[in-house]
C-alpha cells in the first residue's frame, strides 16, 4: 500500500480496500514507525547531538490526514535514550491523540552537549529548534518528563523568541525539575527515594512491575553508556547536570504558549 503525502515527499493517497486495515500517518522522508536517527549541530562553538525516535499514529484506511507539518516532541527523563522501552507507549499515545486533529507524528528526543556546562539547556534548546525546523514542522506540542520537562520549557522559550514561524501549541510537563530552587543533595535524595518507592509499589501490581522493570533497565543501561562515553569526565558531567536541575530555571517564567 502506498504511503500518504508527507511534508517533503508527494505520493498518491492510498485507496481504501474492502477490509479496513491500519496505515501510517504521513511523515517527512517517508519514515517508518520507530525509526531512529542522530544529528549533530554546532551551537556557539559547542557540538550538540540530537538523538531521535519517530512514532506514528494508526488510522483506518481511507481516512485522510493532513500533511505532516505538525508534531509532538517528547523529551524523556534524565539519562533516558530517545527509544527507551519505558517511554515507547507514551510516545505512541501522544501520536495517536493527534488523529482527531488531522494526525501527526510524535518524536522522542534526547540531546547531549559535548562540552560540560552548568548552563547547557539553552544551548541544547537552540539545537533542538534547528532540528524541528529541519523536520519541516510548523506547529508543535512540547512534552517532557523530569529533566525532559525542563528541556521542553527551554525549547518553548527558544521557539517563541527566535523561531516565530514555528508555533508552540502546548507544553506538557510530567514531574519536571527546575520549577523551584533546591539543594543538590536534596534533589539527589528525592530522585533515588522516588525510584525506591516506585520499586516497592510495583511489587503488588503486575503492570507496574513490568513498567518499573522497563524503567530500571532503561535507566541502568543509559547510565552505563554515558559512563563509558564520558570516562573520567563522568563525575563532572553528572555534577553539572544535577546543579542545572536543582536551580530555578527562568524558562518556566518566560513561557507564553
PDB file of C-alpha atoms in Angstrom:
ATOM      1  CA  UNK A   1       0.000   0.000   0.000  1.00  0.00           C
ATOM      2  CA  UNK A   2       1.341   3.411  -0.938  1.00  0.00           C
ATOM      3  CA  UNK A   3       2.186   5.995   1.689  1.00  0.00           C
ATOM      4  CA  UNK A   4       0.128   9.159   2.070  1.00  0.00           C
ATOM      5  CA  UNK A   5       1.595  12.608   1.269  1.00  0.00           C
ATOM      6  CA  UNK A   6       4.373  13.760   3.527  1.00  0.00           C
ATOM      7  CA  UNK A   7       5.800  17.200   4.146  1.00  0.00           C
ATOM      8  CA  UNK A   8       8.642  16.538   1.689  1.00  0.00           C
ATOM      9  CA  UNK A   9       7.514  13.619  -0.480  1.00  0.00           C
ATOM     10  CA  UNK A  10       4.370  13.629  -2.578  1.00  0.00           C
ATOM     11  CA  UNK A  11       2.591  10.406  -3.498  1.00  0.00           C
ATOM     12  CA  UNK A  12      -0.915   9.204  -4.228  1.00  0.00           C
ATOM     13  CA  UNK A  13      -3.442   8.866  -1.424  1.00  0.00           C
ATOM     14  CA  UNK A  14      -3.979   5.147  -0.791  1.00  0.00           C
ATOM     15  CA  UNK A  15      -7.287   3.648  -1.881  1.00  0.00           C
ATOM     16  CA  UNK A  16      -9.480   2.021   0.718  1.00  0.00           C
ATOM     17  CA  UNK A  17      -9.682  -1.766   0.440  1.00  0.00           C
ATOM     18  CA  UNK A  18     -12.833  -3.732   1.115  1.00  0.00           C
ATOM     19  CA  UNK A  19     -11.490  -4.721   4.536  1.00  0.00           C
ATOM     20  CA  UNK A  20     -10.247  -1.848   6.766  1.00  0.00           C
ATOM     21  CA  UNK A  21      -6.605  -2.009   7.672  1.00  0.00           C
ATOM     22  CA  UNK A  22      -4.179   0.215   9.542  1.00  0.00           C
ATOM     23  CA  UNK A  23      -1.884   2.637   7.712  1.00  0.00           C
ATOM     24  CA  UNK A  24       0.735   5.061   8.880  1.00  0.00           C
ATOM     25  CA  UNK A  25       0.272   8.797   9.122  1.00  0.00           C
ATOM     26  CA  UNK A  26       2.365  10.866   6.707  1.00  0.00           C
ATOM     27  CA  UNK A  27       5.822  11.894   7.868  1.00  0.00           C
ATOM     28  CA  UNK A  28       8.765  13.648   6.315  1.00  0.00           C
ATOM     29  CA  UNK A  29      11.221  11.428   4.436  1.00  0.00           C
ATOM     30  CA  UNK A  30       8.750   8.516   4.410  1.00  0.00           C
ATOM     31  CA  UNK A  31       9.972   7.262   7.778  1.00  0.00           C
ATOM     32  CA  UNK A  32       8.704   4.085   9.378  1.00  0.00           C
ATOM     33  CA  UNK A  33       7.278   3.812  12.867  1.00  0.00           C
ATOM     34  CA  UNK A  34      10.024   3.592  15.478  1.00  0.00           C
ATOM     35  CA  UNK A  35      12.699   4.845  13.085  1.00  0.00           C
ATOM     36  CA  UNK A  36      15.680   6.283  14.919  1.00  0.00           C
ATOM     37  CA  UNK A  37      18.316   8.804  13.875  1.00  0.00           C
ATOM     38  CA  UNK A  38      21.018  11.157  15.111  1.00  0.00           C
ATOM     39  CA  UNK A  39      22.044  14.649  14.037  1.00  0.00           C
ATOM     40  CA  UNK A  40      24.797  16.984  15.222  1.00  0.00           C
ATOM     41  CA  UNK A  41      24.673  20.775  15.435  1.00  0.00           C
ATOM     42  CA  UNK A  42      27.381  23.282  16.279  1.00  0.00           C
ATOM     43  CA  UNK A  43      25.875  25.875  18.600  1.00  0.00           C
ATOM     44  CA  UNK A  44      28.077  28.745  19.824  1.00  0.00           C
ATOM     45  CA  UNK A  45      31.159  26.601  19.239  1.00  0.00           C
ATOM     46  CA  UNK A  46      29.701  23.592  21.088  1.00  0.00           C
ATOM     47  CA  UNK A  47      28.731  20.352  19.346  1.00  0.00           C
ATOM     48  CA  UNK A  48      25.258  19.152  20.358  1.00  0.00           C
ATOM     49  CA  UNK A  49      23.971  15.716  19.396  1.00  0.00           C
ATOM     50  CA  UNK A  50      20.236  15.267  18.868  1.00  0.00           C
ATOM     51  CA  UNK A  51      19.098  11.653  19.070  1.00  0.00           C
ATOM     52  CA  UNK A  52      15.520  10.979  17.967  1.00  0.00           C
ATOM     53  CA  UNK A  53      12.942   8.221  17.513  1.00  0.00           C
ATOM     54  CA  UNK A  54       9.784   8.730  15.456  1.00  0.00           C
ATOM     55  CA  UNK A  55       6.327   7.343  16.294  1.00  0.00           C
ATOM     56  CA  UNK A  56       3.272   7.412  14.028  1.00  0.00           C
ATOM     57  CA  UNK A  57      -0.457   7.178  14.773  1.00  0.00           C
ATOM     58  CA  UNK A  58      -2.552   4.363  13.327  1.00  0.00           C
ATOM     59  CA  UNK A  59      -5.647   5.292  11.313  1.00  0.00           C
ATOM     60  CA  UNK A  60      -8.165   3.265   9.346  1.00  0.00           C
ATOM     61  CA  UNK A  61      -7.511   3.093   5.638  1.00  0.00           C
ATOM     62  CA  UNK A  62      -9.355   5.714   3.636  1.00  0.00           C
ATOM     63  CA  UNK A  63      -9.114   8.307   6.425  1.00  0.00           C
ATOM     64  CA  UNK A  64      -7.477  11.465   5.113  1.00  0.00           C
ATOM     65  CA  UNK A  65      -4.714  13.074   7.147  1.00  0.00           C
ATOM     66  CA  UNK A  66      -3.183  16.494   6.753  1.00  0.00           C
ATOM     67  CA  UNK A  67       0.462  16.969   5.631  1.00  0.00           C
ATOM     68  CA  UNK A  68       2.980  16.253   8.378  1.00  0.00           C
ATOM     69  CA  UNK A  69       3.833  19.807   9.398  1.00  0.00           C
ATOM     70  CA  UNK A  70       2.603  19.292  12.978  1.00  0.00           C
ATOM     71  CA  UNK A  71       4.193  17.142  15.649  1.00  0.00           C
ATOM     72  CA  UNK A  72       4.549  16.302  19.307  1.00  0.00           C
ATOM     73  CA  UNK A  73       8.120  16.480  20.611  1.00  0.00           C
ATOM     74  CA  UNK A  74       8.668  14.372  23.729  1.00  0.00           C
ATOM     75  CA  UNK A  75      11.749  14.666  25.951  1.00  0.00           C
ATOM     76  CA  UNK A  76      12.307  11.602  28.219  1.00  0.00           C
ATOM     77  CA  UNK A  77      13.624  11.955  31.755  1.00  0.00           C
ATOM     78  CA  UNK A  78      17.221  12.245  32.852  1.00  0.00           C
ATOM     79  CA  UNK A  79      19.579   9.663  31.303  1.00  0.00           C
ATOM     80  CA  UNK A  80      16.822   8.114  29.171  1.00  0.00           C
ATOM     81  CA  UNK A  81      17.536   7.413  25.469  1.00  0.00           C
ATOM     82  CA  UNK A  82      15.058   8.543  22.826  1.00  0.00           C
ATOM     83  CA  UNK A  83      13.972   4.951  22.151  1.00  0.00           C
ATOM     84  CA  UNK A  84      13.585   3.988  25.824  1.00  0.00           C
ATOM     85  CA  UNK A  85      11.285   0.995  26.155  1.00  0.00           C
ATOM     86  CA  UNK A  86       9.596   2.650  29.152  1.00  0.00           C
ATOM     87  CA  UNK A  87       8.718   5.724  27.040  1.00  0.00           C
ATOM     88  CA  UNK A  88       7.571   3.951  23.883  1.00  0.00           C
ATOM     89  CA  UNK A  89       3.908   3.539  24.870  1.00  0.00           C
ATOM     90  CA  UNK A  90       3.644   7.164  25.979  1.00  0.00           C
ATOM     91  CA  UNK A  91       5.202   8.442  22.751  1.00  0.00           C
ATOM     92  CA  UNK A  92       2.889   6.246  20.667  1.00  0.00           C
ATOM     93  CA  UNK A  93      -0.117   7.512  22.636  1.00  0.00           C
ATOM     94  CA  UNK A  94       0.913  11.139  22.100  1.00  0.00           C
ATOM     95  CA  UNK A  95       1.000  10.460  18.356  1.00  0.00           C
ATOM     96  CA  UNK A  96      -2.368   8.706  18.475  1.00  0.00           C
ATOM     97  CA  UNK A  97      -4.009  11.668  20.218  1.00  0.00           C
ATOM     98  CA  UNK A  98      -3.320  13.826  17.149  1.00  0.00           C
ATOM     99  CA  UNK A  99      -5.539  11.782  14.825  1.00  0.00           C
ATOM    100  CA  UNK A 100      -8.690  13.690  15.758  1.00  0.00           C
ATOM    101  CA  UNK A 101      -6.939  16.900  14.669  1.00  0.00           C
ATOM    102  CA  UNK A 102      -5.711  15.551  11.340  1.00  0.00           C
ATOM    103  CA  UNK A 103      -2.865  13.337  12.505  1.00  0.00           C
ATOM    104  CA  UNK A 104       0.810  13.996  13.023  1.00  0.00           C
ATOM    105  CA  UNK A 105       3.903  12.275  14.332  1.00  0.00           C
ATOM    106  CA  UNK A 106       5.462  12.172  17.779  1.00  0.00           C
ATOM    107  CA  UNK A 107       9.235  12.396  18.081  1.00  0.00           C
ATOM    108  CA  UNK A 108      11.082  11.322  21.211  1.00  0.00           C
ATOM    109  CA  UNK A 109      14.223  13.462  21.504  1.00  0.00           C
ATOM    110  CA  UNK A 110      17.320  13.357  23.710  1.00  0.00           C
ATOM    111  CA  UNK A 111      20.274  15.734  23.494  1.00  0.00           C
ATOM    112  CA  UNK A 112      23.869  15.804  24.681  1.00  0.00           C
ATOM    113  CA  UNK A 113      26.241  18.763  24.591  1.00  0.00           C
ATOM    114  CA  UNK A 114      29.855  17.764  24.048  1.00  0.00           C
ATOM    115  CA  UNK A 115      31.152  20.393  26.469  1.00  0.00           C
ATOM    116  CA  UNK A 116      30.340  20.074  30.169  1.00  0.00           C
ATOM    117  CA  UNK A 117      28.466  23.144  31.392  1.00  0.00           C
ATOM    118  CA  UNK A 118      26.146  24.161  34.227  1.00  0.00           C
ATOM    119  CA  UNK A 119      24.066  26.059  31.675  1.00  0.00           C
ATOM    120  CA  UNK A 120      23.745  23.611  28.804  1.00  0.00           C
ATOM    121  CA  UNK A 121      19.956  23.687  28.397  1.00  0.00           C
ATOM    122  CA  UNK A 122      19.726  26.959  26.387  1.00  0.00           C
ATOM    123  CA  UNK A 123      22.464  25.657  24.068  1.00  0.00           C
ATOM    124  CA  UNK A 124      20.696  22.334  23.597  1.00  0.00           C
ATOM    125  CA  UNK A 125      17.392  24.180  23.043  1.00  0.00           C
ATOM    126  CA  UNK A 126      18.926  26.004  20.071  1.00  0.00           C
ATOM    127  CA  UNK A 127      19.987  22.679  18.555  1.00  0.00           C
ATOM    128  CA  UNK A 128      16.522  21.212  19.071  1.00  0.00           C
ATOM    129  CA  UNK A 129      14.944  24.268  17.420  1.00  0.00           C
ATOM    130  CA  UNK A 130      17.161  23.668  14.370  1.00  0.00           C
ATOM    131  CA  UNK A 131      16.142  20.008  14.364  1.00  0.00           C
ATOM    132  CA  UNK A 132      12.422  20.901  14.497  1.00  0.00           C
ATOM    133  CA  UNK A 133      12.912  23.339  11.629  1.00  0.00           C
ATOM    134  CA  UNK A 134      14.730  20.732   9.532  1.00  0.00           C
ATOM    135  CA  UNK A 135      11.889  18.281  10.141  1.00  0.00           C
ATOM    136  CA  UNK A 136       9.554  20.735   8.408  1.00  0.00           C
ATOM    137  CA  UNK A 137       7.305  21.187  11.438  1.00  0.00           C
ATOM    138  CA  UNK A 138       5.287  24.397  11.673  1.00  0.00           C
ATOM    139  CA  UNK A 139       3.275  23.589  14.805  1.00  0.00           C
ATOM    140  CA  UNK A 140       4.449  21.596  17.821  1.00  0.00           C
ATOM    141  CA  UNK A 141       3.347  20.451  21.233  1.00  0.00           C
ATOM    142  CA  UNK A 142       6.314  20.046  23.581  1.00  0.00           C
ATOM    143  CA  UNK A 143       6.186  17.387  26.296  1.00  0.00           C
ATOM    144  CA  UNK A 144       8.763  16.318  28.837  1.00  0.00           C
ATOM    145  CA  UNK A 145       9.286  14.276  31.995  1.00  0.00           C
ATOM    146  CA  UNK A 146      11.660  15.252  34.828  1.00  0.00           C
ATOM    147  CA  UNK A 147      14.748  16.835  33.200  1.00  0.00           C
ATOM    148  CA  UNK A 148      12.940  16.407  29.895  1.00  0.00           C
ATOM    149  CA  UNK A 149      10.283  18.814  31.157  1.00  0.00           C
ATOM    150  CA  UNK A 150      12.976  21.387  31.838  1.00  0.00           C
ATOM    151  CA  UNK A 151      14.284  20.877  28.289  1.00  0.00           C
ATOM    152  CA  UNK A 152      10.770  21.291  26.879  1.00  0.00           C
ATOM    153  CA  UNK A 153      10.363  24.639  28.637  1.00  0.00           C
ATOM    154  CA  UNK A 154      13.709  25.874  27.300  1.00  0.00           C
ATOM    155  CA  UNK A 155      12.787  24.811  23.764  1.00  0.00           C
ATOM    156  CA  UNK A 156       9.426  26.595  24.077  1.00  0.00           C
ATOM    157  CA  UNK A 157      11.195  29.835  25.024  1.00  0.00           C
ATOM    158  CA  UNK A 158      13.737  29.419  22.212  1.00  0.00           C
ATOM    159  CA  UNK A 159      10.988  28.934  19.621  1.00  0.00           C
ATOM    160  CA  UNK A 160       8.754  31.768  20.810  1.00  0.00           C
ATOM    161  CA  UNK A 161      11.678  34.225  20.963  1.00  0.00           C
ATOM    162  CA  UNK A 162      13.748  33.229  17.929  1.00  0.00           C
ATOM    163  CA  UNK A 163      11.658  30.957  15.683  1.00  0.00           C
ATOM    164  CA  UNK A 164       8.284  32.741  15.316  1.00  0.00           C
ATOM    165  CA  UNK A 165       7.417  30.676  12.221  1.00  0.00           C
ATOM    166  CA  UNK A 166       7.099  27.591  14.439  1.00  0.00           C
ATOM    167  CA  UNK A 167       4.023  27.771  16.651  1.00  0.00           C
ATOM    168  CA  UNK A 168       4.075  26.171  20.106  1.00  0.00           C
ATOM    169  CA  UNK A 169       0.538  24.914  20.693  1.00  0.00           C
ATOM    170  CA  UNK A 170       1.139  23.497  24.150  1.00  0.00           C
ATOM    171  CA  UNK A 171       3.570  22.441  26.853  1.00  0.00           C
ATOM    172  CA  UNK A 172       3.008  19.160  28.738  1.00  0.00           C
ATOM    173  CA  UNK A 173       5.096  18.661  31.881  1.00  0.00           C
ATOM    174  CA  UNK A 174       5.366  15.414  33.853  1.00  0.00           C
ATOM    175  CA  UNK A 175       7.082  15.938  37.244  1.00  0.00           C
ATOM    176  CA  UNK A 176       9.548  18.486  35.802  1.00  0.00           C
ATOM    177  CA  UNK A 177      12.660  19.665  37.599  1.00  0.00           C
ATOM    178  CA  UNK A 178      13.677  23.324  37.569  1.00  0.00           C
ATOM    179  CA  UNK A 179      10.365  24.749  38.777  1.00  0.00           C
ATOM    180  CA  UNK A 180      11.937  25.895  42.037  1.00  0.00           C
ATOM    181  CA  UNK A 181      15.317  26.098  43.763  1.00  0.00           C
ATOM    182  CA  UNK A 182      16.524  23.100  45.748  1.00  0.00           C
ATOM    183  CA  UNK A 183      19.840  21.807  47.007  1.00  0.00           C
ATOM    184  CA  UNK A 184      21.917  19.367  45.001  1.00  0.00           C
ATOM    185  CA  UNK A 185      21.815  16.763  47.769  1.00  0.00           C
ATOM    186  CA  UNK A 186      18.077  17.283  48.251  1.00  0.00           C
ATOM    187  CA  UNK A 187      17.431  16.672  44.559  1.00  0.00           C
ATOM    188  CA  UNK A 188      19.627  13.559  44.565  1.00  0.00           C
ATOM    189  CA  UNK A 189      17.876  12.210  47.656  1.00  0.00           C
ATOM    190  CA  UNK A 190      14.436  12.795  46.129  1.00  0.00           C
ATOM    191  CA  UNK A 191      15.467  11.148  42.870  1.00  0.00           C
ATOM    192  CA  UNK A 192      16.675   7.905  44.449  1.00  0.00           C
ATOM    193  CA  UNK A 193      13.948   7.967  47.117  1.00  0.00           C
ATOM    194  CA  UNK A 194      11.283   8.205  44.434  1.00  0.00           C
ATOM    195  CA  UNK A 195      12.930   5.403  42.449  1.00  0.00           C
ATOM    196  CA  UNK A 196      12.961   3.182  45.557  1.00  0.00           C
ATOM    197  CA  UNK A 197       9.278   3.863  46.341  1.00  0.00           C
ATOM    198  CA  UNK A 198       8.329   3.070  42.740  1.00  0.00           C
ATOM    199  CA  UNK A 199      10.039  -0.274  43.103  1.00  0.00           C
ATOM    200  CA  UNK A 200       8.204  -1.057  46.360  1.00  0.00           C
ATOM    201  CA  UNK A 201       4.799  -0.081  44.952  1.00  0.00           C
ATOM    202  CA  UNK A 202       5.395  -2.076  41.783  1.00  0.00           C
ATOM    203  CA  UNK A 203       5.672  -5.347  43.704  1.00  0.00           C
ATOM    204  CA  UNK A 204       1.908  -5.549  44.267  1.00  0.00           C
ATOM    205  CA  UNK A 205       0.841  -4.799  40.686  1.00  0.00           C
ATOM    206  CA  UNK A 206       1.859  -6.894  37.667  1.00  0.00           C
ATOM    207  CA  UNK A 207       1.536  -3.992  35.194  1.00  0.00           C
ATOM    208  CA  UNK A 208       3.511  -1.698  37.481  1.00  0.00           C
ATOM    209  CA  UNK A 209       6.154  -4.386  37.951  1.00  0.00           C
ATOM    210  CA  UNK A 210       6.610  -4.692  34.179  1.00  0.00           C
ATOM    211  CA  UNK A 211       6.704  -0.910  33.733  1.00  0.00           C
ATOM    212  CA  UNK A 212       9.178  -0.437  36.560  1.00  0.00           C
ATOM    213  CA  UNK A 213      11.362  -3.209  35.172  1.00  0.00           C
ATOM    214  CA  UNK A 214      11.498  -1.384  31.825  1.00  0.00           C
ATOM    215  CA  UNK A 215      12.275   1.893  33.593  1.00  0.00           C
ATOM    216  CA  UNK A 216      15.059   0.263  35.623  1.00  0.00           C
ATOM    217  CA  UNK A 217      16.592  -1.350  32.530  1.00  0.00           C
ATOM    218  CA  UNK A 218      16.464   1.907  30.579  1.00  0.00           C
ATOM    219  CA  UNK A 219      17.995   3.925  33.406  1.00  0.00           C
ATOM    220  CA  UNK A 220      20.760   1.416  34.123  1.00  0.00           C
ATOM    221  CA  UNK A 221      21.776   0.866  30.507  1.00  0.00           C
ATOM    222  CA  UNK A 222      21.787   4.580  29.683  1.00  0.00           C
ATOM    223  CA  UNK A 223      23.881   5.434  32.741  1.00  0.00           C
ATOM    224  CA  UNK A 224      26.380   2.711  31.822  1.00  0.00           C
ATOM    225  CA  UNK A 225      26.542   4.003  28.246  1.00  0.00           C
ATOM    226  CA  UNK A 226      27.205   7.541  29.474  1.00  0.00           C
ATOM    227  CA  UNK A 227      29.917   6.367  31.886  1.00  0.00           C
ATOM    228  CA  UNK A 228      31.647   4.534  29.025  1.00  0.00           C
ATOM    229  CA  UNK A 229      31.380   7.578  26.823  1.00  0.00           C
ATOM    230  CA  UNK A 230      32.443  10.228  29.337  1.00  0.00           C
ATOM    231  CA  UNK A 231      35.033   8.075  31.131  1.00  0.00           C
ATOM    232  CA  UNK A 232      36.954  10.207  33.638  1.00  0.00           C
ATOM    233  CA  UNK A 233      34.749  13.214  32.845  1.00  0.00           C
ATOM    234  CA  UNK A 234      31.597  11.451  34.023  1.00  0.00           C
ATOM    235  CA  UNK A 235      31.603  12.768  37.650  1.00  0.00           C
ATOM    236  CA  UNK A 236      31.970  16.348  36.383  1.00  0.00           C
ATOM    237  CA  UNK A 237      29.159  15.855  33.842  1.00  0.00           C
ATOM    238  CA  UNK A 238      26.772  14.372  36.410  1.00  0.00           C
ATOM    239  CA  UNK A 239      27.563  17.144  38.896  1.00  0.00           C
ATOM    240  CA  UNK A 240      26.890  19.858  36.311  1.00  0.00           C
ATOM    241  CA  UNK A 241      23.566  18.256  35.311  1.00  0.00           C
ATOM    242  CA  UNK A 242      22.446  17.971  38.930  1.00  0.00           C
ATOM    243  CA  UNK A 243      23.308  21.641  39.530  1.00  0.00           C
ATOM    244  CA  UNK A 244      21.310  22.635  36.457  1.00  0.00           C
ATOM    245  CA  UNK A 245      18.288  20.600  37.552  1.00  0.00           C
ATOM    246  CA  UNK A 246      18.424  21.858  41.142  1.00  0.00           C
ATOM    247  CA  UNK A 247      18.218  25.550  40.331  1.00  0.00           C
ATOM    248  CA  UNK A 248      15.094  27.540  39.471  1.00  0.00           C
ATOM    249  CA  UNK A 249      15.011  27.706  35.665  1.00  0.00           C
ATOM    250  CA  UNK A 250      13.972  31.135  34.271  1.00  0.00           C
ATOM    251  CA  UNK A 251      12.493  29.432  31.203  1.00  0.00           C
ATOM    252  CA  UNK A 252       9.386  28.493  33.188  1.00  0.00           C
ATOM    253  CA  UNK A 253       8.707  32.181  33.850  1.00  0.00           C
ATOM    254  CA  UNK A 254       9.169  33.148  30.203  1.00  0.00           C
ATOM    255  CA  UNK A 255       6.898  30.574  28.546  1.00  0.00           C
ATOM    256  CA  UNK A 256       3.813  32.159  26.974  1.00  0.00           C
ATOM    257  CA  UNK A 257       2.361  29.248  24.970  1.00  0.00           C
TER     258      UNK A 257
END
